[in-house]
mmCIF file of C-alpha atoms in Angstrom:
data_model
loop_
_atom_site.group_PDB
_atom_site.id
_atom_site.type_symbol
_atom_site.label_atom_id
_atom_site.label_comp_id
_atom_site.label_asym_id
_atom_site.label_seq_id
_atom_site.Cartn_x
_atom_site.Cartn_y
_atom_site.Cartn_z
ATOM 1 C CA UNK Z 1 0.000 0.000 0.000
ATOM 2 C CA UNK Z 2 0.673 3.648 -0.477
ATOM 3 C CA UNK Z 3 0.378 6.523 2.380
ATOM 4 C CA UNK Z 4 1.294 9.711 0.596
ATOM 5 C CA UNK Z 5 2.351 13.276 2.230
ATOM 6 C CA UNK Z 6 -0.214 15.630 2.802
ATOM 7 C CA UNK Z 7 -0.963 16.543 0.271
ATOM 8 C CA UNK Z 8 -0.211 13.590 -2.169
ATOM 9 C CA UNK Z 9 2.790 14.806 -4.545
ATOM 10 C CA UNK Z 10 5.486 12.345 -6.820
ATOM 11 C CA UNK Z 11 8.509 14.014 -5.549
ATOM 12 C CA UNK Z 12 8.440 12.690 -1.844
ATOM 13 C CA UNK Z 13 6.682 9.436 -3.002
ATOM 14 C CA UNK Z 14 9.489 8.640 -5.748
ATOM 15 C CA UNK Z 15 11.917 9.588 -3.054
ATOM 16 C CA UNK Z 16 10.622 6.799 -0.510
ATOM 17 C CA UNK Z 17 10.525 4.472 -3.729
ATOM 18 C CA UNK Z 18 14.544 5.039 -4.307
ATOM 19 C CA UNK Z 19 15.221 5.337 -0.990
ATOM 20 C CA UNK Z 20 13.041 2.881 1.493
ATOM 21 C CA UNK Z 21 12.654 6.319 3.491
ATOM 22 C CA UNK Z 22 10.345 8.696 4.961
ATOM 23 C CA UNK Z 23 10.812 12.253 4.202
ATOM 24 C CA UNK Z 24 11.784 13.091 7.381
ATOM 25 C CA UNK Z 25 15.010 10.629 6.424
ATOM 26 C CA UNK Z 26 14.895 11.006 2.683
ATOM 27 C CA UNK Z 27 14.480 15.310 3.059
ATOM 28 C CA UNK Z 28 12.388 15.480 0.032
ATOM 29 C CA UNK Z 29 9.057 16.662 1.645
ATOM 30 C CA UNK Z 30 7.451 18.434 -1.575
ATOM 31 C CA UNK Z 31 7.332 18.739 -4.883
ATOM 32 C CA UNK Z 32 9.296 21.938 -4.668
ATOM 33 C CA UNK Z 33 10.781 24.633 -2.595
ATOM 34 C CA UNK Z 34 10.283 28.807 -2.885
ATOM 35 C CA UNK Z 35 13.626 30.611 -2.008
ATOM 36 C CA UNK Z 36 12.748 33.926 -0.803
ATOM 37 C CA UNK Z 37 16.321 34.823 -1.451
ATOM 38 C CA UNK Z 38 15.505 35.184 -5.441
ATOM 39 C CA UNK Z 39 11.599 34.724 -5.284
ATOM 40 C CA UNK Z 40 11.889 31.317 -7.640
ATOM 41 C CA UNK Z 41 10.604 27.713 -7.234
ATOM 42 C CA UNK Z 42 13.251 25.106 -7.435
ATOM 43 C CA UNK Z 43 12.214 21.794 -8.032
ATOM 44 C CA UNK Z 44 14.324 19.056 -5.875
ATOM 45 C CA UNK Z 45 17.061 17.022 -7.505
ATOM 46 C CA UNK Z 46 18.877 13.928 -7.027
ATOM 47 C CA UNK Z 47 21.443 16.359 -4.486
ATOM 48 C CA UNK Z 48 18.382 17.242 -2.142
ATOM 49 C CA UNK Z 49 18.522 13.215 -1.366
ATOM 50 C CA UNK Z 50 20.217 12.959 2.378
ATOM 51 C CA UNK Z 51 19.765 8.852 1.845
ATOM 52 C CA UNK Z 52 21.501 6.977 -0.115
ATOM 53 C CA UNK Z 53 19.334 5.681 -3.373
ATOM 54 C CA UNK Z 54 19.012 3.189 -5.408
ATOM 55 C CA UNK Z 55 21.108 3.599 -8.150
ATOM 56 C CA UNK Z 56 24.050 4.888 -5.569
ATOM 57 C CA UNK Z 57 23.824 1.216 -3.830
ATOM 58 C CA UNK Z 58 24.379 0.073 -7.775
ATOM 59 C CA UNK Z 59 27.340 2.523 -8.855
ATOM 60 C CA UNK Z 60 28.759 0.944 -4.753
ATOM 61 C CA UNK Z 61 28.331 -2.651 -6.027
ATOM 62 C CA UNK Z 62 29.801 -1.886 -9.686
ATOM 63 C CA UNK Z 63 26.316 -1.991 -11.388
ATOM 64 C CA UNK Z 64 25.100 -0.312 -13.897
ATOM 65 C CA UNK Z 65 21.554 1.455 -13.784
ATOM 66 C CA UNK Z 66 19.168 3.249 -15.981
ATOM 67 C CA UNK Z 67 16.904 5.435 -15.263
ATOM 68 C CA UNK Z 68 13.629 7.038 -17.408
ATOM 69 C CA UNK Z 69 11.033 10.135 -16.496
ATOM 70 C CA UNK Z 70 12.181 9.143 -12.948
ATOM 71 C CA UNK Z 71 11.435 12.033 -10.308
ATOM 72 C CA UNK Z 72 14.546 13.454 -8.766
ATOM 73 C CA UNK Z 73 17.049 11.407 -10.761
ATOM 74 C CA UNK Z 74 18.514 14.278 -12.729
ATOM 75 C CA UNK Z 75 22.211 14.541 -11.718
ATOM 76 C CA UNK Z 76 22.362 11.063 -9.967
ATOM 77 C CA UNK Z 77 25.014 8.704 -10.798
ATOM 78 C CA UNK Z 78 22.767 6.660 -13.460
ATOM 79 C CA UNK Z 79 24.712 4.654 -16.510
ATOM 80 C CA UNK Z 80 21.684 5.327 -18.988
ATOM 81 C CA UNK Z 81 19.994 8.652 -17.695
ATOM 82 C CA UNK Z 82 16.619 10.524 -19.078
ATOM 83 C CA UNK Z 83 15.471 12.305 -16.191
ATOM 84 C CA UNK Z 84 12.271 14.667 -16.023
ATOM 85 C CA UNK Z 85 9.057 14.217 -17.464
ATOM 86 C CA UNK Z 86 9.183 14.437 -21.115
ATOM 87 C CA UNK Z 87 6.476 17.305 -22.785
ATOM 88 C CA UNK Z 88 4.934 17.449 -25.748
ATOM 89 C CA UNK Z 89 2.240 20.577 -25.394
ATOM 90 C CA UNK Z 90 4.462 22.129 -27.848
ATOM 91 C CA UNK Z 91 5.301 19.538 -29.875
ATOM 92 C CA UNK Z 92 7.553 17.364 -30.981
ATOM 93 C CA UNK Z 93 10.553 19.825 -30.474
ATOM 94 C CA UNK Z 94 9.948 20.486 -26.797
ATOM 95 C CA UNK Z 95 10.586 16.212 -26.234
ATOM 96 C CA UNK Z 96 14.078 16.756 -28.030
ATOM 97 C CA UNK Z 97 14.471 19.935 -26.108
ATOM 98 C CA UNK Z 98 14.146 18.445 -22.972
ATOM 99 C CA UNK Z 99 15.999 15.418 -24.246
ATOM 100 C CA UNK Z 100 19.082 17.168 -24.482
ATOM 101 C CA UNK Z 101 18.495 19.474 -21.352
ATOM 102 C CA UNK Z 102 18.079 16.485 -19.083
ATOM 103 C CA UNK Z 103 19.463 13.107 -20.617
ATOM 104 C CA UNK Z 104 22.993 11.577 -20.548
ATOM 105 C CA UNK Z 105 25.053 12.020 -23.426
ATOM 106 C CA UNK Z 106 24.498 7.992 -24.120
ATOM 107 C CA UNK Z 107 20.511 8.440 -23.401
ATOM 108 C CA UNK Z 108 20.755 11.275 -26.083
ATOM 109 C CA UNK Z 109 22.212 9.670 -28.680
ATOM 110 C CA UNK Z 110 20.057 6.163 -28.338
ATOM 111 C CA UNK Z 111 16.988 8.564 -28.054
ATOM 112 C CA UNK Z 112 17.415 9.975 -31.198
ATOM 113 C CA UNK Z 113 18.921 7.218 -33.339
ATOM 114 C CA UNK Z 114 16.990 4.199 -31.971
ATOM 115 C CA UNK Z 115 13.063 5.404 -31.345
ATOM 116 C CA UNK Z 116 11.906 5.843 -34.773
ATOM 117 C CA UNK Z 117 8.530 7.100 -35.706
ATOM 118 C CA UNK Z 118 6.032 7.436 -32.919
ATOM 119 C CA UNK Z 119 2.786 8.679 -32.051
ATOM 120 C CA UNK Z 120 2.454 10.856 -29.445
ATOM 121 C CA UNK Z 121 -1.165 11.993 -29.485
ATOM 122 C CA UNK Z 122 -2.048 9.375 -26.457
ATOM 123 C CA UNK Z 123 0.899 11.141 -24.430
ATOM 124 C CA UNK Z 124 4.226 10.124 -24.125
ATOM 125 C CA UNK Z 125 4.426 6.902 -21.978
ATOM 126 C CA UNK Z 126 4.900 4.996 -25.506
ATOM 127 C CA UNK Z 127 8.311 6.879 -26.399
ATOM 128 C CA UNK Z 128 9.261 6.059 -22.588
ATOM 129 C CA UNK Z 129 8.240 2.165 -22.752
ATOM 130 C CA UNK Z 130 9.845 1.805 -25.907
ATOM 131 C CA UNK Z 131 13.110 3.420 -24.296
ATOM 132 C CA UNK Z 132 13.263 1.405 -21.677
ATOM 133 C CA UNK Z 133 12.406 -1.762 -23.996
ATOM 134 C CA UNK Z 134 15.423 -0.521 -26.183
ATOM 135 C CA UNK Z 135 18.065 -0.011 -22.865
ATOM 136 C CA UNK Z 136 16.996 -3.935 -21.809
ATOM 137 C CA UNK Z 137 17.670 -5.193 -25.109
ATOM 138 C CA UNK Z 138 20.719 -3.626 -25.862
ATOM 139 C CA UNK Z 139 22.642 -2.677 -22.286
ATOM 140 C CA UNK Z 140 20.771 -5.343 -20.106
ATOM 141 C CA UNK Z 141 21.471 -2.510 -17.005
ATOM 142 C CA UNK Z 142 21.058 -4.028 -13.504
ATOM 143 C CA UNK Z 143 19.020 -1.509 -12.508
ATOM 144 C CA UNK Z 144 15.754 0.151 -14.503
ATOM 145 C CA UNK Z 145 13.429 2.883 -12.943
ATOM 146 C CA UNK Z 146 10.829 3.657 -15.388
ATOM 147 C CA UNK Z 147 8.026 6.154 -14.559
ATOM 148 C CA UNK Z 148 4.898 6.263 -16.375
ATOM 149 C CA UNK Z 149 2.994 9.194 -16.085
ATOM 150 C CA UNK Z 150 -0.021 9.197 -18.521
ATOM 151 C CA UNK Z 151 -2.055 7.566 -15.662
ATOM 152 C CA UNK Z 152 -0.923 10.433 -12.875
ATOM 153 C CA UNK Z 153 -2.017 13.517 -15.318
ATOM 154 C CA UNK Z 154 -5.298 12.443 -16.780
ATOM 155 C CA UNK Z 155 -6.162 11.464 -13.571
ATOM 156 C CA UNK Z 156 -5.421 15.113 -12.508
ATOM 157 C CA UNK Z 157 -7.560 16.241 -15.732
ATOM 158 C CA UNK Z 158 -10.716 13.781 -15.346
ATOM 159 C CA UNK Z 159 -10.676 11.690 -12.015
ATOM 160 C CA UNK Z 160 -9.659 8.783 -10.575
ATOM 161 C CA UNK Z 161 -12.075 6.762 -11.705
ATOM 162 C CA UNK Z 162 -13.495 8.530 -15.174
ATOM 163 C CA UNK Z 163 -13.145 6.754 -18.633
ATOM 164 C CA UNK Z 164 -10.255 8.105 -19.567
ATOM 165 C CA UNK Z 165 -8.221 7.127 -16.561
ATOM 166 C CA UNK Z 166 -9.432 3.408 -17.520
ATOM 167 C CA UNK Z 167 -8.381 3.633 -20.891
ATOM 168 C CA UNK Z 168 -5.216 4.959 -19.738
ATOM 169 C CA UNK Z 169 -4.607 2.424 -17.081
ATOM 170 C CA UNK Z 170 -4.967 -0.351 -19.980
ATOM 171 C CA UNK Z 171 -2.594 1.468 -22.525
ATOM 172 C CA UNK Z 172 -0.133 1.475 -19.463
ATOM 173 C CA UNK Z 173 -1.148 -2.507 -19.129
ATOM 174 C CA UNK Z 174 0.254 -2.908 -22.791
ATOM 175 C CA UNK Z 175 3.368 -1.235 -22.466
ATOM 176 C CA UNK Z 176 4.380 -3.265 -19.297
ATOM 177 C CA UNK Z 177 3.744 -6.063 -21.428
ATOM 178 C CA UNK Z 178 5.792 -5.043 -23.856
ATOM 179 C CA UNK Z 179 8.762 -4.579 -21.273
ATOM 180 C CA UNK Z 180 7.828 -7.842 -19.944
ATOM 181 C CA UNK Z 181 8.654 -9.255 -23.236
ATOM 182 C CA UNK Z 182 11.550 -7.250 -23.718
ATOM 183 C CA UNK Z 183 13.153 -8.734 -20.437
ATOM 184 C CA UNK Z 184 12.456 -12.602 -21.838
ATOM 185 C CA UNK Z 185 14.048 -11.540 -25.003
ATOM 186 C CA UNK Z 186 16.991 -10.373 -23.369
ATOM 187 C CA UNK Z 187 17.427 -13.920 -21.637
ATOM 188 C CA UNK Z 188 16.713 -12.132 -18.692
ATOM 189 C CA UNK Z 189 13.079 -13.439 -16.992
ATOM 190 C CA UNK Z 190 14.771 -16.011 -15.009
ATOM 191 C CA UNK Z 191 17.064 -13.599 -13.094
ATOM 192 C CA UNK Z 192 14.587 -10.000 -13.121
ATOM 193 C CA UNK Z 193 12.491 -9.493 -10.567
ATOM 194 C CA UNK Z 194 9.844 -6.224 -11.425
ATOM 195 C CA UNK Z 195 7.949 -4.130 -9.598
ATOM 196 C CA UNK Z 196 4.892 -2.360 -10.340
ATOM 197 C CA UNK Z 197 4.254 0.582 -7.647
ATOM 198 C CA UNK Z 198 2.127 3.481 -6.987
ATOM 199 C CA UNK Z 199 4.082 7.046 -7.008
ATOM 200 C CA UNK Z 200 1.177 8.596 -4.875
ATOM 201 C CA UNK Z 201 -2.386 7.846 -3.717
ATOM 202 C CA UNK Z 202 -5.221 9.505 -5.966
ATOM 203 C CA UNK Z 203 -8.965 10.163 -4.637
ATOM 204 C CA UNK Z 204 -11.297 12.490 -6.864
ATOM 205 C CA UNK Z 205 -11.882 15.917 -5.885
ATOM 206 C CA UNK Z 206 -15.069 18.404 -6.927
ATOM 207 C CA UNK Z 207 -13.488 21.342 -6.412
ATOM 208 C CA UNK Z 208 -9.439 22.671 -7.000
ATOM 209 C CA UNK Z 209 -8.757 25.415 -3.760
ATOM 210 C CA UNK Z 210 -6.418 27.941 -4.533
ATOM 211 C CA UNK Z 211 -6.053 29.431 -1.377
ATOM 212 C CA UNK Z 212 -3.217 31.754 -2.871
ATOM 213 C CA UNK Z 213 -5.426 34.843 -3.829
ATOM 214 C CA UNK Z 214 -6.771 34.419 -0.605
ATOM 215 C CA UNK Z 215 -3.465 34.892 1.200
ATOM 216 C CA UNK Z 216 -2.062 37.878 -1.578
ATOM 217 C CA UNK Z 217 -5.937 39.526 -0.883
ATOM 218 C CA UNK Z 218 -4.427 39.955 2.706
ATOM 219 C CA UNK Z 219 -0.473 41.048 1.700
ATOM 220 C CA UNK Z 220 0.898 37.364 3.486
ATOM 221 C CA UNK Z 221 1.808 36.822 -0.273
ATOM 222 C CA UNK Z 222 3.261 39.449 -2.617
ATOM 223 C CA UNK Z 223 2.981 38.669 -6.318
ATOM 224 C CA UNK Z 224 3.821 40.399 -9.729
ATOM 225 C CA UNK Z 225 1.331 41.918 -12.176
ATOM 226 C CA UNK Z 226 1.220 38.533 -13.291
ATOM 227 C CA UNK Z 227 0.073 37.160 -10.510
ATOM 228 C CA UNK Z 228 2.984 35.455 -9.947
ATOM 229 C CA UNK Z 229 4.390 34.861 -6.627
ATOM 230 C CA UNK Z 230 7.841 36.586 -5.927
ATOM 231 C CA UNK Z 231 7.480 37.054 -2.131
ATOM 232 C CA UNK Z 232 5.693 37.022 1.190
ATOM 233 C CA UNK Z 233 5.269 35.708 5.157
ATOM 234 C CA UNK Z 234 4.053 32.213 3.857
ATOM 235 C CA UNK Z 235 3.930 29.766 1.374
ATOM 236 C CA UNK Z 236 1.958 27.044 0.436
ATOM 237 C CA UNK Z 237 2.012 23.313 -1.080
ATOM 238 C CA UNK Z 238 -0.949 22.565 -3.171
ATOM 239 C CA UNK Z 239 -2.335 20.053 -4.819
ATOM 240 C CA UNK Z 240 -5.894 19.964 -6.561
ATOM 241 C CA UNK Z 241 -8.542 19.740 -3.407
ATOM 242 C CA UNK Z 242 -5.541 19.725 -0.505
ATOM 243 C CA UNK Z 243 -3.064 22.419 0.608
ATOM 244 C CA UNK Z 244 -0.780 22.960 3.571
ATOM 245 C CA UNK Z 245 1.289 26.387 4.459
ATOM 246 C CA UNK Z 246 3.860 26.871 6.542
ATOM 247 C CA UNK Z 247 6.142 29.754 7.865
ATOM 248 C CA UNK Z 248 9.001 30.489 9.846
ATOM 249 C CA UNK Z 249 9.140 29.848 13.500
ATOM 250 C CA UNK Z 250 10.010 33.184 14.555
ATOM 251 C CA UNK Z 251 6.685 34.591 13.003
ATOM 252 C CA UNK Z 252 3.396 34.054 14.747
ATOM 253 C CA UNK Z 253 1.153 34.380 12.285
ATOM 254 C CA UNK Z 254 -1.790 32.024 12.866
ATOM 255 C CA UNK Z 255 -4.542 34.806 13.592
ATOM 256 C CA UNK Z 256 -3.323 36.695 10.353
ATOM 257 C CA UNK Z 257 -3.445 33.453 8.291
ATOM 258 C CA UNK Z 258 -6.939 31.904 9.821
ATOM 259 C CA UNK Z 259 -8.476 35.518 9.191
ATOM 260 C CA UNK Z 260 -7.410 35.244 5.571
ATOM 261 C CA UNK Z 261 -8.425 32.196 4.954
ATOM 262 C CA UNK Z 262 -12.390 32.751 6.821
ATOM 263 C CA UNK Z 263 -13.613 32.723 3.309
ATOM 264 C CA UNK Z 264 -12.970 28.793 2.639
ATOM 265 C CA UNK Z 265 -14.076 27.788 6.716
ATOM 266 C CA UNK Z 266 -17.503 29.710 5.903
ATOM 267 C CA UNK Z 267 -17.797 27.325 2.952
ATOM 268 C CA UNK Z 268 -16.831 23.985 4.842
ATOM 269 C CA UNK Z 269 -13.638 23.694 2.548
ATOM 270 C CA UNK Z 270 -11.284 23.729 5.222
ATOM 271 C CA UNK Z 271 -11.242 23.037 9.208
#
């Protein structure tokens, strides 16, 4: 079973995957941080880890290890490396963009050269299955961490349990079978063991809370003209129906915060 943070996010879920520990062990809490030194979200990386992973017990026992889409990978010690989640809202030139942004040198050059034509109107879970498929048959690495993450945004878009999560949820089926197939190709059934895990839990929501404007409304979050945030007493972590904030210790600012947020207690949405 899977008990995610409040609320739910990948990065501290993929972190106990790699890890075997808690946030409070692994550090990786959230999806993100906000530095109020230069007002910027910074996404964690494989460096924010303050366990010992996965593929750094492999590089210890002279294995090699591959790694694709895999949350918080980027910059770990990985033989075959594509980390990140590859997008195509703006095409096919934002995939190769982030391709070369993100990926190994090796991962580059096998991307481009060995996956062909592909469709990527149903997302792009096919172009990572058929990566990994390709790694298995050609490096046989030790160690694969794939991440498929079709399932985890239409969910986001449509529900846990709409149609299109189901049809999802089978296309994802397929392409384990194809890696399934892959691995008894490569002579390798007999001596792979494979897991198929949960990155977070998911439970369907009626109604996304953005408790931001709230907060800004009463100046304990400064944002541009854009309405982007670039400052303030707190912060939050949000996630579709579920938020959290926090601020420093030395502030008290409970009454402030409770007084913003009055709106969202008058309507039940929060206790």
């Amino acid at each position: 079973g899977v008990t995610g943070t409040y609320p739910s996010q990948s990065a501290p879920a993929h972190a106990a995957l790699a890890t075997g520990k808690l946030p409070a062990e692994s550090g990786i809490y959230t999806y993100a941080c906000f530095s109020q030194r230069d007002a910027k979200h910074r996404a964690w990386t494989s460096k924010d880890i303050r366990t010992l992973a996965l593929w750094d017990k492999a590089r210890q026992a002279g294995l090699t290890s591959a790694a694709i889409s895999w949350p918080l990978a980027d910059g770990a010690p990985i033989t075959w490396n594509l980390a990140g989640v590859l997008d195509t809202r703006s095409g096919d030139v934002a995939v190769l963009t982030r391709l070369a942004k993100w990926a190994t040198p090796e991962m580059t050059a096998e991307a481009l050269e060995g996956l062909g034509e592909i469709a990527l109107r149903d997302g792009t879970d096919a172009l990572r299955a058929r990566l990994a498929a390709g790694l298995i048959k050609e490096y046989k690495p030790n160690l694969l961490l794939l991440n498929l993450f079709n399932l985890h945004r239409v969910q986001h878009f449509h529900g846990a349990a709409s149609p299109q999560a189901a049809v999802t949820l089978e296309q994802i089926d397929g392409y384990i079978g194809e890696l399934l197939a892959a691995v008894k190709a490569a002579g390798l059934e007999n001596t792979t063991d494979v897991f198929v895990v949960s990155g977070h839990g998911f439970r369907s929501y009626d109604l996304e809370i953005e408790p931001n404007v709230l907060l800004a409304k009463a100046g304990l979050i400064i944002t541009d003209a854009d309405g982007k945030i670039i400052g303030g007493k707190v912060l939050t972590v949000q996630n579709d129906g579920s938020f959290f904030l926090y601020w420093p210790e030395s502030e008290n600012l409970r009454a402030s915060v409770d007084a913003a947020l009055e709106p969202l207690r008058e309507q039940g949405l929060v206790q």
